[in-house]
Each structure stands twice: as C-alpha cells, then as structure tokens.
Tab-separated table of C-alpha atoms and ligand atoms in Angstrom:
chain	number	residue	atom	x	y	z
A	1	MET	CA	0.297	-0.065	-0.244
A	2	ALA	CA	1.758	3.141	-0.664
A	3	LEU	CA	2.977	5.308	2.694
A	4	ILE	CA	1.264	8.915	0.650
A	5	LEU	CA	-1.186	9.175	-1.663
A	6	ALA	CA	-0.890	12.562	-3.597
A	7	GLU	CA	-2.884	13.656	-5.763
A	8	ILE	CA	-3.245	17.151	-7.776
A	9	LYS	CA	-6.870	19.591	-8.142
A	10	GLU	CA	-6.863	23.217	-9.631
A	11	ASN	CA	-3.459	24.036	-9.372
A	12	ILE	CA	-3.415	22.273	-5.379
A	13	GLY	CA	-1.201	19.433	-4.920
A	14	CYS	CA	-2.711	17.416	-1.973
A	15	ILE	CA	-0.463	14.730	-0.245
A	16	THR	CA	-2.370	12.670	1.774
A	17	LEU	CA	-0.437	10.288	5.577
A	18	ASN	CA	-1.553	7.411	4.742
A	19	ASN	CA	-0.274	4.455	7.021
A	20	PRO	CA	-3.008	4.918	9.767
A	21	ARG	CA	-1.498	1.029	10.847
A	22	LYS	CA	1.419	2.513	11.467
A	23	ARG	CA	0.084	5.943	12.790
A	24	ASN	CA	1.743	7.880	9.457
A	25	ALA	CA	5.305	8.042	11.845
A	26	PHE	CA	7.612	8.884	9.654
A	27	SER	CA	10.706	5.737	8.257
A	28	GLU	CA	12.592	6.653	5.794
A	29	GLU	CA	10.844	6.175	3.494
A	30	LEU	CA	7.235	7.400	3.667
A	31	LEU	CA	9.241	11.014	3.919
A	32	GLY	CA	11.331	10.196	0.749
A	33	ASP	CA	7.792	9.127	-0.508
A	34	MET	CA	6.773	12.676	0.711
A	35	LEU	CA	9.707	14.568	-1.306
A	36	ASP	CA	9.483	12.691	-3.847
A	37	ALA	CA	5.483	13.982	-4.458
A	38	ILE	CA	6.782	17.629	-3.242
A	39	ALA	CA	9.501	17.379	-5.843
A	40	ASP	CA	7.230	17.126	-8.765
A	41	PHE	CA	4.462	19.848	-7.471
A	42	GLU	CA	7.621	21.310	-7.897
A	43	GLN	CA	8.101	20.330	-11.194
A	44	LYS	CA	4.653	21.555	-12.381
A	45	LYS	CA	4.874	24.952	-10.546
A	46	ILE	CA	1.361	23.800	-8.638
A	47	ALA	CA	0.512	26.732	-6.341
A	48	VAL	CA	-0.615	25.015	-2.833
A	49	ILE	CA	0.238	21.856	-0.807
A	50	VAL	CA	-2.206	20.743	1.070
A	51	LEU	CA	-0.663	18.033	4.122
A	52	ARG	CA	-3.366	15.525	5.434
A	53	ALA	CA	-3.353	12.040	7.046
A	54	GLU	CA	-6.269	9.813	5.307
A	55	LYS	CA	-10.831	11.428	6.976
A	56	ASN	CA	-11.983	11.638	10.437
A	57	ALA	CA	-8.290	10.324	11.283
A	58	LYS	CA	-7.169	9.519	15.013
A	59	VAL	CA	-3.446	9.970	14.301
A	60	TRP	CA	-2.102	12.628	12.209
A	61	SER	CA	0.961	11.739	12.511
A	62	ALA	CA	3.176	9.158	15.632
A	63	GLY	CA	6.281	11.551	14.158
A	64	HIS	CA	9.946	10.613	13.098
A	65	ASP	CA	9.853	6.806	13.333
A	66	VAL	CA	11.338	5.613	17.231
A	67	THR	CA	13.019	2.798	14.926
A	68	GLU	CA	14.620	4.316	13.116
A	69	LEU	CA	16.497	6.287	15.568
A	70	PRO	CA	19.801	6.461	15.948
A	71	LYS	CA	20.253	3.538	19.913
A	72	SER	CA	23.045	5.174	21.589
A	73	ARG	CA	26.131	7.753	20.754
A	74	ARG	CA	24.676	8.976	17.360
A	75	ASP	CA	22.752	12.631	16.730
A	76	PRO	CA	19.413	11.311	15.942
A	77	LEU	CA	18.385	14.975	14.203
A	78	PRO	CA	21.421	15.180	12.040
A	79	TYR	CA	21.054	17.532	9.287
A	80	TYR	CA	20.372	15.520	6.358
A	81	SER	CA	18.627	13.241	7.931
A	82	PRO	CA	14.980	12.389	5.890
A	83	LEU	CA	12.684	14.592	8.697
A	84	GLU	CA	15.494	17.715	8.622
A	85	LYS	CA	15.489	17.937	5.065
A	86	ALA	CA	11.629	17.481	4.364
A	87	LEU	CA	11.350	20.403	7.312
A	88	ARG	CA	13.803	22.635	4.783
A	89	VAL	CA	11.771	21.537	1.833
A	90	VAL	CA	8.424	22.588	2.853
A	91	GLN	CA	10.326	25.908	4.489
A	92	HIS	CA	11.807	26.041	0.341
A	93	TYR	CA	8.496	25.295	-0.874
A	94	PRO	CA	7.522	28.028	-3.958
A	95	GLY	CA	4.411	28.366	-2.772
A	96	ALA	CA	1.541	27.373	0.524
A	97	VAL	CA	2.253	24.525	1.865
A	98	ILE	CA	-1.151	24.237	4.471
A	99	ALA	CA	-1.250	21.657	6.828
A	100	MET	CA	-4.775	20.165	7.234
A	101	VAL	CA	-5.267	18.294	11.080
A	102	GLN	CA	-6.960	15.670	12.128
A	103	GLY	CA	-5.816	13.485	15.438
A	104	GLY	CA	-2.932	13.195	16.774
A	105	VAL	CA	0.648	15.534	16.076
A	106	TRP	CA	3.372	13.819	17.586
A	107	GLY	CA	7.143	14.113	17.906
A	108	GLY	CA	8.703	15.229	14.731
A	109	ALA	CA	4.983	15.985	13.137
A	110	CYS	CA	4.901	18.545	15.341
A	111	ASP	CA	7.800	20.506	14.226
A	112	LEU	CA	7.151	20.110	10.456
A	113	VAL	CA	3.520	21.201	10.520
A	114	ILE	CA	4.459	24.280	12.996
A	115	THR	CA	6.959	24.913	10.240
A	116	CYS	CA	4.090	24.246	7.242
A	117	ASP	CA	3.170	27.747	6.067
A	118	MET	CA	-0.323	27.502	7.640
A	119	ILE	CA	-2.511	24.904	10.021
A	120	ILE	CA	-6.469	24.644	9.864
A	121	GLY	CA	-7.529	21.929	11.785
A	122	ASP	CA	-11.165	20.282	13.445
A	123	PRO	CA	-11.528	20.241	16.826
A	124	THR	CA	-10.281	16.327	17.347
A	125	CYS	CA	-6.747	18.061	16.547
A	126	THR	CA	-3.534	18.390	19.498
A	127	PHE	CA	-0.519	18.738	19.281
A	128	ALA	CA	2.829	16.957	21.474
A	129	ILE	CA	5.942	18.079	21.049
A	130	THR	CA	8.018	14.798	22.492
A	131	PRO	CA	12.094	14.882	22.625
A	132	VAL	CA	12.115	14.486	26.815
A	133	LYS	CA	9.804	11.418	26.699
A	134	LEU	CA	12.272	10.009	24.664
A	135	GLY	CA	15.010	12.306	26.221
A	136	LEU	CA	16.608	13.041	23.303
A	137	PRO	CA	18.187	16.267	21.971
A	138	TYR	CA	15.739	18.572	19.824
A	139	ASN	CA	17.670	20.664	18.192
A	140	PRO	CA	18.487	24.363	17.590
A	141	THR	CA	16.554	24.611	14.143
A	142	GLY	CA	13.375	22.435	15.096
A	143	ILE	CA	13.965	24.358	19.066
A	144	LEU	CA	13.828	27.746	17.267
A	145	HIS	CA	10.513	26.535	14.494
A	146	PHE	CA	8.083	26.885	17.994
A	147	ILE	CA	10.017	30.357	18.656
A	148	THR	CA	9.398	32.257	16.499
A	149	ARG	CA	5.505	29.903	16.043
A	150	LEU	CA	5.029	30.571	19.502
A	151	GLY	CA	7.005	32.247	21.654
A	152	ILE	CA	8.801	31.232	23.728
A	153	ASN	CA	6.790	31.187	26.979
A	154	ILE	CA	4.640	27.943	24.923
A	155	ALA	CA	7.098	27.424	23.409
A	156	LYS	CA	8.412	25.620	26.629
A	157	GLU	CA	5.370	24.470	28.086
A	158	MET	CA	4.729	22.288	24.913
A	159	PHE	CA	8.594	20.891	25.055
A	160	PHE	CA	9.114	20.928	28.744
A	161	THR	CA	5.297	19.234	29.586
A	162	ALA	CA	5.737	16.723	26.297
A	163	ASP	CA	1.479	17.308	26.691
A	164	PRO	CA	-0.761	17.144	24.176
A	165	VAL	CA	-2.145	20.422	23.566
A	166	SER	CA	-5.785	20.384	22.936
A	167	ALA	CA	-7.151	22.147	19.513
A	168	GLU	CA	-8.881	24.552	21.567
A	169	LYS	CA	-5.730	25.743	23.955
A	170	ALA	CA	-4.154	24.901	19.972
A	171	GLU	CA	-5.929	27.893	19.016
A	172	LYS	CA	-5.748	30.801	21.286
A	173	TRP	CA	-2.296	29.998	20.875
A	174	GLY	CA	-1.796	30.769	17.754
A	175	ILE	CA	-1.114	27.235	17.177
A	176	LEU	CA	-4.439	27.375	14.522
A	177	ASN	CA	-4.795	29.446	11.977
A	178	HIS	CA	-8.523	28.574	11.913
A	179	LEU	CA	-10.293	26.122	14.156
A	180	VAL	CA	-13.638	24.728	12.204
A	181	PRO	CA	-15.962	22.198	13.102
A	182	THR	CA	-14.628	17.833	11.434
A	183	GLU	CA	-17.799	18.206	8.256
A	184	GLU	CA	-16.749	21.800	7.582
A	185	LEU	CA	-12.657	21.069	7.640
A	186	GLU	CA	-11.893	20.046	3.812
A	187	ASN	CA	-14.970	23.011	2.085
A	188	PHE	CA	-12.725	24.693	4.213
A	189	THR	CA	-9.456	23.726	3.492
A	190	PHE	CA	-9.459	23.842	0.493
A	191	ASN	CA	-11.457	27.349	0.010
A	192	ILE	CA	-8.331	28.904	1.193
A	193	ALA	CA	-5.867	27.085	-0.574
A	194	GLY	CA	-8.653	27.630	-3.563
A	195	THR	CA	-8.148	31.750	-2.059
A	196	ILE	CA	-4.117	31.772	-2.252
A	197	ALA	CA	-4.161	28.966	-5.876
A	198	SER	CA	-5.303	32.142	-7.556
A	199	ARG	CA	-2.934	34.648	-6.527
A	200	SER	CA	0.633	35.532	-7.945
A	201	PRO	CA	2.943	32.923	-7.010
A	202	LEU	CA	5.998	35.156	-8.026
A	203	ALA	CA	5.533	36.887	-5.089
A	204	ILE	CA	3.405	34.898	-2.654
A	205	GLY	CA	7.114	32.670	-3.535
A	206	VAL	CA	9.625	35.592	-2.935
A	207	ILE	CA	7.938	36.592	-0.008
A	208	LYS	CA	7.849	33.344	1.777
A	209	GLU	CA	10.976	33.459	0.751
A	210	GLN	CA	12.149	36.932	2.613
A	211	PHE	CA	9.149	35.589	5.280
A	212	ARG	CA	12.303	32.460	6.050
A	213	ILE	CA	14.777	34.100	6.543
A	214	LEU	CA	14.017	37.505	8.249
A	215	CYS	CA	12.691	34.448	10.701
A	216	ASP	CA	16.322	32.744	10.528
A	217	ALA	CA	18.600	35.892	11.225
A	218	HIS	CA	19.845	34.963	14.657
A	219	PRO	CA	23.175	35.729	14.483
A	220	ILE	CA	25.490	32.954	16.248
A	221	THR	CA	28.997	32.294	17.049
A	222	PRO	CA	31.465	29.781	15.817
A	223	GLU	CA	32.050	28.995	19.269
A	224	THR	CA	27.982	29.233	20.178
A	225	PHE	CA	26.880	27.001	17.632
A	226	GLU	CA	30.589	24.390	18.612
A	227	ARG	CA	28.531	25.232	22.394
A	228	MET	CA	25.317	23.644	21.652
A	229	GLN	CA	26.259	20.853	19.407
A	230	GLY	CA	28.080	19.809	22.553
A	231	LEU	CA	25.111	20.092	24.819
A	232	ARG	CA	22.898	17.796	23.066
A	233	ARG	CA	26.172	15.831	22.739
A	234	LYS	CA	26.221	14.678	26.406
A	235	VAL	CA	22.209	14.180	25.663
A	236	TYR	CA	22.192	11.633	22.974
A	237	ASP	CA	25.341	10.191	24.248
A	238	SER	CA	23.998	9.907	27.838
A	239	HIS	CA	22.002	6.747	29.616
A	240	ASP	CA	19.138	9.157	30.094
A	241	TYR	CA	18.962	9.185	25.727
A	242	THR	CA	19.279	4.831	25.598
A	243	GLU	CA	16.670	4.145	28.154
A	244	GLY	CA	14.012	6.808	25.698
A	245	ILE	CA	14.265	5.053	23.741
A	246	ASN	CA	14.508	1.848	24.539
A	247	ALA	CA	11.716	2.341	26.562
A	248	PHE	CA	9.219	3.088	23.427
A	249	LEU	CA	10.696	-0.147	22.352
A	250	GLU	CA	10.409	-2.219	24.780
A	251	LYS	CA	6.528	-0.102	25.492
A	252	ARG	CA	7.053	0.272	29.415
A	253	ASN	CA	8.114	3.961	30.607
A	254	PRO	CA	11.253	5.300	30.575
A	255	VAL	CA	13.428	5.825	34.419
A	256	PHE	CA	15.002	8.800	33.343
A	257	ARG	CA	18.805	8.935	35.923
A	258	GLY	CA	19.392	12.812	35.021
A	259	GLU	CA	22.766	11.571	32.762
B	301	LCV	C1	7.379	4.133	15.756
B	301	LCV	C2	5.395	3.747	16.290
B	301	LCV	C3	4.657	5.571	16.058
B	301	LCV	C4	6.661	5.983	15.937
B	301	LCV	N1	7.563	5.242	15.989
B	301	LCV	O1	-1.229	3.763	18.354
B	301	LCV	O2	10.004	15.299	18.530
B	301	LCV	S1	10.956	14.225	19.381
B	301	LCV	O3	12.481	14.147	19.919
B	301	LCV	O4	10.580	13.067	20.656
B	301	LCV	C5	11.579	12.266	17.912
B	301	LCV	C6	12.393	11.707	18.152
B	301	LCV	C7	10.213	12.174	17.564
B	301	LCV	O5	8.999	12.652	16.428
B	301	LCV	O6	9.343	10.872	18.606
B	301	LCV	C8	8.506	10.017	18.558
B	301	LCV	C9	6.628	10.999	19.050
B	301	LCV	N2	6.594	10.312	19.093
B	301	LCV	C10	6.282	10.064	19.812
B	301	LCV	O7	5.939	10.682	21.388
B	301	LCV	C11	4.404	9.070	19.748
B	301	LCV	C12	5.019	7.582	20.098
B	301	LCV	N3	3.541	6.983	20.128
B	301	LCV	C13	2.203	6.455	20.599
B	301	LCV	O8	2.295	7.707	21.457
B	301	LCV	C14	0.874	5.924	19.788
B	301	LCV	O9	1.472	5.038	18.782
B	301	LCV	C15	-0.529	7.263	19.739
B	301	LCV	C16	-0.944	8.021	20.756
B	301	LCV	C17	-0.167	7.646	18.446
B	301	LCV	C18	-1.323	6.463	18.659
B	301	LCV	O10	-1.395	5.160	20.113
B	301	LCV	P1	-2.150	3.865	19.368
B	301	LCV	O11	-2.721	2.906	20.290
B	301	LCV	O12	-3.976	4.833	18.743
B	301	LCV	P2	-0.101	2.349	19.035
B	301	LCV	O13	0.942	2.317	19.997
B	301	LCV	O14	-0.709	0.780	19.223
B	301	LCV	O15	0.812	2.160	17.562
B	301	LCV	C19	0.221	1.978	16.623
B	301	LCV	C20	1.720	1.248	16.459
B	301	LCV	O16	1.787	1.932	15.253
B	301	LCV	C21	4.207	1.953	16.195
B	301	LCV	C22	3.173	0.844	17.486
B	301	LCV	O17	4.932	0.561	17.365
B	301	LCV	C23	2.672	-0.247	17.065
B	301	LCV	O18	3.128	-0.771	16.077
B	301	LCV	P3	3.195	-2.109	16.220
B	301	LCV	O19	1.214	-2.742	16.268
B	301	LCV	O20	3.437	-2.777	15.378
B	301	LCV	O21	4.283	-2.553	17.696
B	301	LCV	N4	3.882	3.724	15.989
B	301	LCV	C24	3.251	4.244	16.661
B	301	LCV	N5	3.896	5.719	16.781
B	301	LCV	N6	6.301	6.958	16.153
B	301	LCV	N7	6.126	3.010	15.028
C-alpha cells in the first residue's frame, strides 16, 4: 500500500499520509515518498500544497519512526536526516504549504506541521512535541521553529511537558490559523488554498522566502554553535537517551537518571 497519496486538483497539490497501521510514523520511506511528491509538485509549478492524513484520522502522525532513531552515541536529528530534509523542503517550497489536521500530531510531525505556512484543524486535532519523553536533545533549528511560531514561554511549556495541546488551546496559542468543525474542514481548507492559488505565484514565492530568511536571522558565533552541539552530544551520548529509546521500543515508561 502506498505510504502517501498525491493528487492535483486545480493547481492545488494534496499529499495524504496513508500508513494508519503505523500511525503515519515518519519512516525514511514515507518521508522519501513525501519529498518525491513535493518535488513533482514543484516541477509542475503547483501553487499550493495541502498536507493531510486519511479522513477522520485519530492520529495525523506519530512523528519520527522511533525504530529508525540511532540507539545511542549518534545525533538523532542530523542535518541530512529525512525529517530535517522534509522540514527544509517545506520551508523552501515556492508556494504555500497548508497542514490540514485531524487527530494527534506527535514529535517530529509537530515540528513539520509548525513549519508549514498555515495550520487548519478540526476539534479532534492535538499537538505534542516529545523529545523529553525519549531523553532526546532536540536541535536548534527545530526549537527555533517553535519560538518563531509561538513565543518562548509557550514553546518551553510544549517542550518541557511533551503533553498534547488540545485544539481549543492550539487555536488560543496561535498554533492553528483556523479551528473549524469536522464537517467543514476540507471545504474550508481547499477554499483558502484556492484563494492563494489564484494570487501571483511569483510574489508569494518571494514573500515566503523573505519570511524564511527573516525568521532565520539569528546570527550566532561559531563558538556558540559548537557549544550547542557539545551540549546536545552530552544528551545523545547519555544513559537517558538510550533509556528513552529502549523504553519506547519495549512499550514501558522510561526511568531517567539525569545522566
Ligand atoms: C514507530 C510507531 C510510532 C512511532 N515510531 O497506537 O520529537 S521527538 O524528538 O520525540 C522525535 C524524535 C519524534 O518524533 O519521536 C517520536 C515521538 N512520537 C511519540 O511520542 C508518539 C508515539 N506513539 C504513541 O504515543 C501512540 O502510538 C499514539 C498515541 C500516537 C497512537 O496510539 P495507538 O494506541 O492508537 P499504537 O501505540 O498501538 O501504535 C500502533 C502501531 O504504530 C507504531 C506502534 O509501535 C504500533 O506498531 P505495532 O502494532 O507493530 O507495535 N507506532 C506508533 N508510533 N513514533 N512506530
């Protein structure tokens, strides 16, 4: 069965996550298929992409496929990993990428949805960023996605609790552009997509790229960068990281020791 479904309707590309058995976990294969579909849309100059899960999904995506995370002593989110590549592709796509969300969004999928240009959800949607459940040192670009979108205090609460944020709170906090009733979600989303698709694609592409450059404009010294990398290495080299991954795979709660 195809892990993602891709279709084009009136210059709007739609990508449907299609692996409910594994709760649309972001495996290398699924993300590769997603990147192929987005590249095809770009080649066809598709103005807007809607990213969604299967209709009435209970889980939009369970996030990074944990079985594909390194067991220890390797950066779990390296620059060239499929998830990091997908985040950059969404940010660089020269058109709007809209996440249409039903069900739970977890971990790296939450980062991907936050990285989309807009998020439209129904009352079943929830959002959780979960590295602290795995003892995993999230990376600077991922943290910056949340700071830019939500502000520091809300981003910290999401990272420190790793708890799912409800649809109502997601609307209040500004994660959602729109919270709409389930039966209206598709029409509402594709209507906005249609409006955007009717506007100047060149202007949208250049304005989106300026947003990206300005949001990324956080100059740090090489020493600061190396210090962040050193801090992250301490975590992914730790007992806690290995314990977090093993606990998930053994379907038990982790016992963190802070070392
Ligand atoms: C592999 C999975 C997964 C999965 N990977 O169904 O943000 S970070 O830093 O944490 C980043 C590294 C990241 O994204 O990490 C992953 C974070 N994701 C989560 O913490 C969510 C983990 N999943 C769950 O909590 C549950 O699966 C939810 C609540 C999403 C759905 O629960 P439900 O009871 O409906 P199951 O847990 O029974 O999962 C169904 C199948 O999908 C697999 C899971 O192992 C099971 O497969 P098997 O039946 O073969 O055992 N699965 C779920 N999530 N992230 N595999």
